[in-house]
Tab-separated table of C-alpha atoms in Angstrom:
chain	number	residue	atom	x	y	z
J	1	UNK	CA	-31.317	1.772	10.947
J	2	UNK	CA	-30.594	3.795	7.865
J	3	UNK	CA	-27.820	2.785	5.384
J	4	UNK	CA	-25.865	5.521	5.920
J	5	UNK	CA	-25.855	5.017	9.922
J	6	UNK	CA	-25.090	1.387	9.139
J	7	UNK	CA	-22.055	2.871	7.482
J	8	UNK	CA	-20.863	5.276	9.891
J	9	UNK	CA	-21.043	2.574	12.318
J	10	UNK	CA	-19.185	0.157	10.575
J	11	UNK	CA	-16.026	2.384	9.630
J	12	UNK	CA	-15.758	3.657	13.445
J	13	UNK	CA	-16.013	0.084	14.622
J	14	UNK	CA	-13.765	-1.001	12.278
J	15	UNK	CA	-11.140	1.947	12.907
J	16	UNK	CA	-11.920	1.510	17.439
J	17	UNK	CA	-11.515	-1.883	17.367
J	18	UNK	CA	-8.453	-1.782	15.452
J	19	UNK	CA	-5.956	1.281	15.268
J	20	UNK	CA	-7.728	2.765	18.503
J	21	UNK	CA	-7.320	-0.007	20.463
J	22	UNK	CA	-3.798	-0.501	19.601
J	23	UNK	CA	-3.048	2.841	20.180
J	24	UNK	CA	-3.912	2.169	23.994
J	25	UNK	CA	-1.939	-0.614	23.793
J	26	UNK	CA	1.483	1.744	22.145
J	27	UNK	CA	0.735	4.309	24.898
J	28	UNK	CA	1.599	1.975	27.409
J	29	UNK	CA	4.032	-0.202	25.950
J	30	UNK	CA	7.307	0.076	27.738
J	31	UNK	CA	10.113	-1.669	26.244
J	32	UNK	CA	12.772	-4.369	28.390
J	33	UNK	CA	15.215	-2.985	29.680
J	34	UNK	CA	18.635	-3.710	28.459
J	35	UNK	CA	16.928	-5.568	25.443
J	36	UNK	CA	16.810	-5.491	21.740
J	37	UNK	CA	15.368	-2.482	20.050
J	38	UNK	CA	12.025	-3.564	18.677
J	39	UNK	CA	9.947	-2.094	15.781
J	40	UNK	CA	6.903	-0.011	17.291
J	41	UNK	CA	3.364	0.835	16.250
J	42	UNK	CA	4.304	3.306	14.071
J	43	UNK	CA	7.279	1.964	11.873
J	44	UNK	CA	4.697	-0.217	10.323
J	45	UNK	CA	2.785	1.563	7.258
J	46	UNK	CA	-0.013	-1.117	7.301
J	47	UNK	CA	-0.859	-0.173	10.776
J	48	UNK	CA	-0.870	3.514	10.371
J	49	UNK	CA	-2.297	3.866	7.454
J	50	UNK	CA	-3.874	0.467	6.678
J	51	UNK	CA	-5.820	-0.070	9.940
J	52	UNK	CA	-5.982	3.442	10.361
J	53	UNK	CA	-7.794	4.419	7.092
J	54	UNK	CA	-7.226	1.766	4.445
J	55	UNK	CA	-9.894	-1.215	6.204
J	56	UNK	CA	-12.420	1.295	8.171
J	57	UNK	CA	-13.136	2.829	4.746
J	58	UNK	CA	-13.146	-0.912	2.877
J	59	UNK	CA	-15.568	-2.178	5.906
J	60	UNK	CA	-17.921	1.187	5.354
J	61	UNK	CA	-18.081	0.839	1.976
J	62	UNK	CA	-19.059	-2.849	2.019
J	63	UNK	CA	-21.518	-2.349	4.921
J	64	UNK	CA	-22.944	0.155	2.969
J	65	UNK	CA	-23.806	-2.121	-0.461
J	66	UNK	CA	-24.700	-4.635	1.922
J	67	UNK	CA	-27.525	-2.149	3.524
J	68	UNK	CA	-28.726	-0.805	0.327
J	69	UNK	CA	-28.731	-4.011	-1.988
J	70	UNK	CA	-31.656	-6.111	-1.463
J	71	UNK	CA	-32.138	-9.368	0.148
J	72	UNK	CA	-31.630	-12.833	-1.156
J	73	UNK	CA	-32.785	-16.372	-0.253
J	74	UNK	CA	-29.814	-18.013	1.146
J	75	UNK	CA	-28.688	-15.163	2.419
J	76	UNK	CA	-28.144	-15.704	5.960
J	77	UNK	CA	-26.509	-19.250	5.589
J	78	UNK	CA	-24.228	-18.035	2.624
J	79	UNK	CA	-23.062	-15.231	4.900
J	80	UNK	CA	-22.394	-17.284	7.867
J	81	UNK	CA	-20.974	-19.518	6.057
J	82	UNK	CA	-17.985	-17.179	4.569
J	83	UNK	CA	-17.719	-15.642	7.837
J	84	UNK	CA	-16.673	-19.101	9.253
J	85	UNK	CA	-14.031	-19.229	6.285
J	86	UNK	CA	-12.537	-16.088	7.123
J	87	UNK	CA	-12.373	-16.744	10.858
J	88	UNK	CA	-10.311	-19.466	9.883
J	89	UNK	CA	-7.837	-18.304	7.738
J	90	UNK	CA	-7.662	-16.195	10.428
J	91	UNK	CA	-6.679	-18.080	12.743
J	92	UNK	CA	-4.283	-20.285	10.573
J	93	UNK	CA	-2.025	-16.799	9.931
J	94	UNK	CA	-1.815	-16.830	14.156
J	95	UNK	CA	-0.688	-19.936	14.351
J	96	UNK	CA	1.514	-20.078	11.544
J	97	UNK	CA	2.929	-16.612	13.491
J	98	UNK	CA	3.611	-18.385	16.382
J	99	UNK	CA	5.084	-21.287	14.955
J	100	UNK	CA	7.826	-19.332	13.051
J	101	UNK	CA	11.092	-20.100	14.837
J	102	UNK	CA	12.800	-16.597	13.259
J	103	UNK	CA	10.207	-13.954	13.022
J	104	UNK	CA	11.289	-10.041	12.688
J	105	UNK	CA	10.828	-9.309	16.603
J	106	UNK	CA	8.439	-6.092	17.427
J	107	UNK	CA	6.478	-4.754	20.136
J	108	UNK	CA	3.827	-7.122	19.837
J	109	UNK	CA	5.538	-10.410	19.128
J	110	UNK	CA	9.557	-9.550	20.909
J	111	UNK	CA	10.473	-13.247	20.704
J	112	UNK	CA	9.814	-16.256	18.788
J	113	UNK	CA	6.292	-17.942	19.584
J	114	UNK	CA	5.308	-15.416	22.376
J	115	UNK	CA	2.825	-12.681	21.800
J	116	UNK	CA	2.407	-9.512	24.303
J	117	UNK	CA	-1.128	-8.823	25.539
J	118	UNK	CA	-1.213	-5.811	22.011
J	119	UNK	CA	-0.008	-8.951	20.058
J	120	UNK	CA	-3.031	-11.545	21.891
J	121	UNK	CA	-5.880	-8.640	21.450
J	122	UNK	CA	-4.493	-7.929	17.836
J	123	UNK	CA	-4.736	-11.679	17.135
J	124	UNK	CA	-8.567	-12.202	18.608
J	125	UNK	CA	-9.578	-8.997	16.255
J	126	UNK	CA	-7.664	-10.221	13.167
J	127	UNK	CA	-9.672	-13.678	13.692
J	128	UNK	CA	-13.129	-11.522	14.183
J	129	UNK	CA	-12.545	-9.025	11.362
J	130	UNK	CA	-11.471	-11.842	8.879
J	131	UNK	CA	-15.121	-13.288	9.893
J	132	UNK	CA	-16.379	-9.824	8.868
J	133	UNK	CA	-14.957	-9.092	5.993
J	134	UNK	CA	-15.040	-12.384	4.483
J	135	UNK	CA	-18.894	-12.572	5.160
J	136	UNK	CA	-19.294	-9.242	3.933
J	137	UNK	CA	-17.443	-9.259	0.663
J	138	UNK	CA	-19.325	-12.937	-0.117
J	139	UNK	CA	-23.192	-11.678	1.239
J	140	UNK	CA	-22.790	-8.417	-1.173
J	141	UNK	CA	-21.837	-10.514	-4.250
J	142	UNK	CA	-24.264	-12.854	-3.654
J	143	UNK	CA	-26.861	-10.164	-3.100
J	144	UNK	CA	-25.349	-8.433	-6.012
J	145	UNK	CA	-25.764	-11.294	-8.328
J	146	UNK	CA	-29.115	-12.129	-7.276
J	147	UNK	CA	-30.322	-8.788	-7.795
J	148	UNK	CA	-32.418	-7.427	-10.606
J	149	UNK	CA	-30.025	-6.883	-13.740
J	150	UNK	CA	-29.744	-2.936	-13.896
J	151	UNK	CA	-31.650	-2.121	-10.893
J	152	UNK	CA	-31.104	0.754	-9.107
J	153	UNK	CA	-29.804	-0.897	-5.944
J	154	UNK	CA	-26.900	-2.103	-8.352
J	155	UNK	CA	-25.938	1.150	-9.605
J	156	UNK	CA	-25.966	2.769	-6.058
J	157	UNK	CA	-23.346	-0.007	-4.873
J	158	UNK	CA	-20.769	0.314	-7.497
J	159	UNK	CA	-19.020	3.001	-6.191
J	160	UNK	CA	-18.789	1.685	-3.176
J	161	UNK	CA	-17.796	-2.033	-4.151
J	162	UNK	CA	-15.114	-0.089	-5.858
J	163	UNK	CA	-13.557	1.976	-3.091
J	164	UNK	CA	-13.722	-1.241	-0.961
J	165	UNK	CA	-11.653	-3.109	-3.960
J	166	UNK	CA	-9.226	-0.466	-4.051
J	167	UNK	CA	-8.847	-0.081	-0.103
J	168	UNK	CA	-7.798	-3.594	0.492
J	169	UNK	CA	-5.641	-3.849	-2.307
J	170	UNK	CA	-3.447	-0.778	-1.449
J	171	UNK	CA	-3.720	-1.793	2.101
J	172	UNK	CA	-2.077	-5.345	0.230
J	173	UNK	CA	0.682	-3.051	-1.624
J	174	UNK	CA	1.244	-1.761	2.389
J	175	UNK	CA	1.861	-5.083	3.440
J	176	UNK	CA	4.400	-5.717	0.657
J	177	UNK	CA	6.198	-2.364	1.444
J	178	UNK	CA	6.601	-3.220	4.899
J	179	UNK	CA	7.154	-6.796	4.237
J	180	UNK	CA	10.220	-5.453	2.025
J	181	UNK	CA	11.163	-3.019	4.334
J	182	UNK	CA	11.554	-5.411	7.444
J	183	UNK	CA	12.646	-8.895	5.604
J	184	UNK	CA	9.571	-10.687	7.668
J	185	UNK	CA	7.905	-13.006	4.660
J	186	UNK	CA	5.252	-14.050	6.992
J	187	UNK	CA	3.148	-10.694	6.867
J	188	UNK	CA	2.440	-10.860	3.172
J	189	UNK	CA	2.135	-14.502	3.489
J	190	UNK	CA	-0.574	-13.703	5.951
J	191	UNK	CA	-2.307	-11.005	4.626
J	192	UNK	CA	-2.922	-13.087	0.960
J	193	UNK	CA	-4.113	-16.012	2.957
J	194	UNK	CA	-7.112	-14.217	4.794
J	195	UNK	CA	-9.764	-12.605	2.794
J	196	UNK	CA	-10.013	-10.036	5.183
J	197	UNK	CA	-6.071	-9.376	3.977
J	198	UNK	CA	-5.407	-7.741	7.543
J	199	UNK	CA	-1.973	-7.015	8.879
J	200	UNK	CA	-0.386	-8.714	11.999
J	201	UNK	CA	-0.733	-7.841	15.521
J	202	UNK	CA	2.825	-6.029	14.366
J	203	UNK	CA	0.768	-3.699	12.189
């Protein structure tokens, strides 16, 4: 498979997966009636714009200096290995999620320590695309470090490590707006604790 159908691939995953998904989810989403108004899909800028742009572009850009930089020895163990790491800060932000006693109630997660199915879905893809990005960011490095100094792999990958570097950290300054904008400290707690720096199943 050429690099650039690697890349394709890994943005559309990334963004069907994700958003896509969730949008199902939002289209059939019907509130309780006579309860509290709850903050939706789209009152969350990390989830429009963060899982709808911000980490398909981050997760085509890295699969795309991961496709063009060459192997190294350790590679497949040094991937796996930061995959594993990611999958479980993953799963620590879940947990800690669920064991908040006051969270900011939304359509995914209406009352303390209870997740909808969105909120359940959004959780198992958080845990897998921590796995990815964390074993993506780590296997480029490492390939990028064990690569010949000024070879021409390296300068084909800078843009790209750079758009990736820039994705996830506005898709960061996201979490902090809505953070601000919705008094829940747990989402930027979360998103600086995985590498993957994902939203919640709220987002």
């Amino acid at each position: 498979m050429t690099p650039l159908r690697r890349t394709v691939l890994a943005g559309a995953a990334m963004w069907l997966c994700g958003f896509g998904a969730l949008l199902v989810f939002w289209s059939r989403w019907e509130p309780l009636a006579g309860g509290p108004p709850l903050l939706g899909l789209f009152d969350f800028l990390s989830a429009t714009w963060g899982d709808g742009l911000l980490l398909p572009v981050a997760a085509a850009a890295l699969t795309h200096s991961h496709a063009v930089l060459p192997p190294a020895r350790r590679d497949v163990a040094v991937t796996g290995l930061a995959a594993a790491a990611g999958a479980l800060a993953g799963v620590s932000t879940q947990v800690q999620w669920l064991r908040d006693d006051n969270p900011v109630p939304n359509w995914t997660f209406p009352a303390p320590h209870q997740f909808t199915a969105a909120g359940w879905y959004h959780a198992v893809f958080l845990v897998a695309a921590c796995a990815a990005f964390g074993g993506l960011w780590v296997a480029v490095l490492y390939r990028y470090g064990t690569s010949r100094f000024r070879s021409r792999e390296r300068r084909r990958v800078v843009p790209a490590l750079a758009l990736a570097a820039l994705a996830q950290l506005c898709f960061l300054a996201l979490l902090a707006a809505d953070d601000r904008r919705t008094n829940d400290a747990s989402m930027v707690t979360a998103g600086w604790a995985s590498p993957a720096s994902l939203p919640g199943p709220s987002s």
